[in-house]
mmCIF file of C-alpha atoms and ligand atoms in Angstrom:
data_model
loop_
_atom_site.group_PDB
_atom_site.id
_atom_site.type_symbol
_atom_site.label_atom_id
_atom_site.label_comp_id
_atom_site.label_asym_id
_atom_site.label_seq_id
_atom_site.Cartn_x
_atom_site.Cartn_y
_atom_site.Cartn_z
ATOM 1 C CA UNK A 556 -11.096 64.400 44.235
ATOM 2 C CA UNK A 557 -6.867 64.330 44.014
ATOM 3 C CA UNK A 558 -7.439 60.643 45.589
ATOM 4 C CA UNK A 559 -9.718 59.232 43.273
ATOM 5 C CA UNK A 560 -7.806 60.312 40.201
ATOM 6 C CA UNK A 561 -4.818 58.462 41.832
ATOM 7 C CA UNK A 562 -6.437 55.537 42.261
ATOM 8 C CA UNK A 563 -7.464 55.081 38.392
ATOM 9 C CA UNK A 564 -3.581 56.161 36.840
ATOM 10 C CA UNK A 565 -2.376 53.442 39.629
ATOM 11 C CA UNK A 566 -4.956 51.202 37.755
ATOM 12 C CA UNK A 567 -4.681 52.009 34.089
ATOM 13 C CA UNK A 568 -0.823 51.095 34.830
ATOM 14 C CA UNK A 569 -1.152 47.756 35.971
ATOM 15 C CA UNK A 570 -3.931 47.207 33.140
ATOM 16 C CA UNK A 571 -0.983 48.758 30.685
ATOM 17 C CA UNK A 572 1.485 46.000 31.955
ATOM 18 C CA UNK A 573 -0.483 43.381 31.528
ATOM 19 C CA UNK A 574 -0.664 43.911 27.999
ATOM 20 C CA UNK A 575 2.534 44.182 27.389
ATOM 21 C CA UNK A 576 2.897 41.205 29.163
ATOM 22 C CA UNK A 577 0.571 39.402 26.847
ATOM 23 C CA UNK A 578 1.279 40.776 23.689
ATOM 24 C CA UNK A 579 4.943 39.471 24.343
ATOM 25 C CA UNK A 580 4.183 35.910 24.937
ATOM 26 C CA UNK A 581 1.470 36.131 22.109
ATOM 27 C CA UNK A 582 4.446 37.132 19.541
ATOM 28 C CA UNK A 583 6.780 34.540 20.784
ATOM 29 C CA UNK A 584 4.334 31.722 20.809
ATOM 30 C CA UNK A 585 2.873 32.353 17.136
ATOM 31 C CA UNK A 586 6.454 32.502 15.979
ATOM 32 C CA UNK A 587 7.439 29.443 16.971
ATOM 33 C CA UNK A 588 4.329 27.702 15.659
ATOM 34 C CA UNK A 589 4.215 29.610 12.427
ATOM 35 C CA UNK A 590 7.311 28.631 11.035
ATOM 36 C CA UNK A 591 7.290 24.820 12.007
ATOM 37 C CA UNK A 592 3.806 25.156 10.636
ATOM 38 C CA UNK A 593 4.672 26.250 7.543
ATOM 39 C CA UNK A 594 7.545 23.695 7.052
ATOM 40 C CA UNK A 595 5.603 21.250 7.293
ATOM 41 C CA UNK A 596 2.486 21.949 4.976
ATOM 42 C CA UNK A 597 4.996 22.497 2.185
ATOM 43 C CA UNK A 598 6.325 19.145 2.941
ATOM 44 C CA UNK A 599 3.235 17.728 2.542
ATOM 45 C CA UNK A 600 1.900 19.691 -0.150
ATOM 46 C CA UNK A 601 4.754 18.120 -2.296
ATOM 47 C CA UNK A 602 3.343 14.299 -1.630
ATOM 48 C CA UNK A 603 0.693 14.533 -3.786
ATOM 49 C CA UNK A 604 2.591 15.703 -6.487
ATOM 50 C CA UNK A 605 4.505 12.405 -6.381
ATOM 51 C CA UNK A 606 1.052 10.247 -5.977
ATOM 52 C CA UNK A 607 -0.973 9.050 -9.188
ATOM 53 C CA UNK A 608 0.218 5.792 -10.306
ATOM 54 C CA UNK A 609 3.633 4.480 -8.544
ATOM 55 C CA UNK A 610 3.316 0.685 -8.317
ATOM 56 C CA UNK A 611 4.674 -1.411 -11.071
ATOM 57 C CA UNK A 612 3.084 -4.878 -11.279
ATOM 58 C CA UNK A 613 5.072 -7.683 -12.345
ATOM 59 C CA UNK A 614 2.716 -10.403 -14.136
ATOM 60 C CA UNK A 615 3.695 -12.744 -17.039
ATOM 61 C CA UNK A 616 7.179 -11.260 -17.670
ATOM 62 C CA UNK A 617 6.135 -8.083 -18.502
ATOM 63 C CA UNK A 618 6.513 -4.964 -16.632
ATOM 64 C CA UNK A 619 3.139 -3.109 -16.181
ATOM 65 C CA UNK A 620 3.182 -0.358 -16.678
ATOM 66 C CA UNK A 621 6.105 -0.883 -19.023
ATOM 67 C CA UNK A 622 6.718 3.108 -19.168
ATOM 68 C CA UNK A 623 5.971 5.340 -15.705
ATOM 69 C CA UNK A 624 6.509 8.894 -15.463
ATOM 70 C CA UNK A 625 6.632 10.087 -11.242
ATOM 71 C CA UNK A 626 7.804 12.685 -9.248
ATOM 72 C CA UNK A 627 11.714 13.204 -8.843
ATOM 73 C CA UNK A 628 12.354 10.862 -5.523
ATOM 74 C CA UNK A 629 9.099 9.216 -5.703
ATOM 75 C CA UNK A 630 8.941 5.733 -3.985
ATOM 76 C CA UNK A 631 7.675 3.109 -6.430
ATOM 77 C CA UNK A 632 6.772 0.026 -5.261
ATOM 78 C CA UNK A 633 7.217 -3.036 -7.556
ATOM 79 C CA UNK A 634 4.570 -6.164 -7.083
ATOM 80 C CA UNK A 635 5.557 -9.473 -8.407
ATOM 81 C CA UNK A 636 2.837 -11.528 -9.029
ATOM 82 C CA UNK A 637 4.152 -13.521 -10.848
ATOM 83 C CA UNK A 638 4.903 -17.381 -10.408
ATOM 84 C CA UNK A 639 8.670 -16.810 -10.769
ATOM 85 C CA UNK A 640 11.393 -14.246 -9.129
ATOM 86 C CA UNK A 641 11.941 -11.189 -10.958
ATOM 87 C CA UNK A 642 13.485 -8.162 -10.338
ATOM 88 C CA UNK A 643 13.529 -4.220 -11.669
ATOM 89 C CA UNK A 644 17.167 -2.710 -12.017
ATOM 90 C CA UNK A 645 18.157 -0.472 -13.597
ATOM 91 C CA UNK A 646 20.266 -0.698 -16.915
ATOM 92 C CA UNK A 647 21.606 3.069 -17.527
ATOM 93 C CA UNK A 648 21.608 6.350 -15.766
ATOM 94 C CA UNK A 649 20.471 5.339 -12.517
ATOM 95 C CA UNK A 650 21.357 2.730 -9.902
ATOM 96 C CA UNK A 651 17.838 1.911 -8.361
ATOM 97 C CA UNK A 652 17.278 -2.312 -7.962
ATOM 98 C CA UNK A 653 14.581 -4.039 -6.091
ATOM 99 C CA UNK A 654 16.937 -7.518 -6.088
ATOM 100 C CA UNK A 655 15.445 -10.171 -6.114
ATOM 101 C CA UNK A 656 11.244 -10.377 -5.516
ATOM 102 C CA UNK A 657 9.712 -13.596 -4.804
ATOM 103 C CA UNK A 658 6.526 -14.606 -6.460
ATOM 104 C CA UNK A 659 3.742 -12.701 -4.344
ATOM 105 C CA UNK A 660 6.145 -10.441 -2.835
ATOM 106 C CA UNK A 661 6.738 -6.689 -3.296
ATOM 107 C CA UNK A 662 9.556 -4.501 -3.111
ATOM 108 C CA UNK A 663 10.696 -0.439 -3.073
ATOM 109 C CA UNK A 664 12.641 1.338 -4.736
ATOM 110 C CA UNK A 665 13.260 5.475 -5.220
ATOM 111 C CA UNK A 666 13.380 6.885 -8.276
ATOM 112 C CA UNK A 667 16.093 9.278 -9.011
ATOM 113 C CA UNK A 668 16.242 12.393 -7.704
ATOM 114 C CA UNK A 669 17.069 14.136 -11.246
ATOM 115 C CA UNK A 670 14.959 14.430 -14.338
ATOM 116 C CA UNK A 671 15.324 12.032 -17.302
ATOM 117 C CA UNK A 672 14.250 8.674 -18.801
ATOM 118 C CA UNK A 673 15.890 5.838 -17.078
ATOM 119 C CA UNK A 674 15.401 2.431 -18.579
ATOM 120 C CA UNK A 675 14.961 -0.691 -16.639
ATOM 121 C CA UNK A 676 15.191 -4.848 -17.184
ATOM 122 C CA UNK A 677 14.881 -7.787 -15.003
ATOM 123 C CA UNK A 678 18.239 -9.006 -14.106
ATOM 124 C CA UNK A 679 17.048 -12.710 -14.606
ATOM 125 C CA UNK A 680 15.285 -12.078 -17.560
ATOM 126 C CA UNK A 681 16.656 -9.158 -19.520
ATOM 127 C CA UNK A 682 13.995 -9.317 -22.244
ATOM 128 C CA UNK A 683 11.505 -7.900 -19.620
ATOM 129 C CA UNK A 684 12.489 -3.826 -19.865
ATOM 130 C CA UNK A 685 10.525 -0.878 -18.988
ATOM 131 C CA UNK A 686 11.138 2.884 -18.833
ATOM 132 C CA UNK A 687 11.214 4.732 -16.172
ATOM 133 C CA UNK A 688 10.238 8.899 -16.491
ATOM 134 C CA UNK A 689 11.709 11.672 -13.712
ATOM 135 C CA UNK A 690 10.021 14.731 -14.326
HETATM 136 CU CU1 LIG B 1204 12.275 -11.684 -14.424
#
């Protein structure tokens, strides 16, 4: 009898370590992974906030849309399809320009990273404007 009940504490001990073993490298592992996890979905959660429309098209000297309203930062990209070179630049407030955009080509630009209405023209042709709306 005395024998067999040391046997099963010397058992129940090892099985006791174990545990602790695991439960430690359990802890450390989901702590690592939970907070670059949850870095990065708020990242991405943010994106589509700055989706919906953010493409400008550039066709027969006018800016379409003339007025766009996107996410502070968003990236806009501006199509000329056009027959001639335009550009977008902006005119007050804000110092985003796509330069110069050959017919057929595209460009990017960032919009601003603070709230407001920032209007735009084509350097080459200033009576082409549009608005552009942080918010
Ligand atoms: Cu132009």
């Amino acid at each position: 009898m005395p024998l067999s009940i040391r046997t099963g504490r010397t058992r129940l001990a090892v099985a006791a370590a174990a545990c602790a073993v695991a439960l430690t490298t359990l802890v450390g592992c989901s702590d690592g992974g939970g907070g670059g996890g949850g870095g990065s979905a708020t990242t991405s959660a943010a994106s589509p906030t700055t989706g919906g429309q953010t493409q400008v098209t550039i066709d027969n000297f006018k800016f379409q849309p003339a007025s766009l309203t996107v996410a502070p930062g968003a990236k806009i990209t501006v199509v000329n399809n056009d027959t001639t070179t335009h550009t977008l630049t902006a005119t007050k407030g804000a110092s985003f320009d796509t330069g110069d955009i050959a017919p057929g080509k595209s460009a990017t630009i960032t919009a601003p990273s603070k709230p407001g209405a920032f209007p735009y023209d084509c350097t080459i042709h200033p009576f082409m404007t549009g608005t552009l709306t942080v918010k």
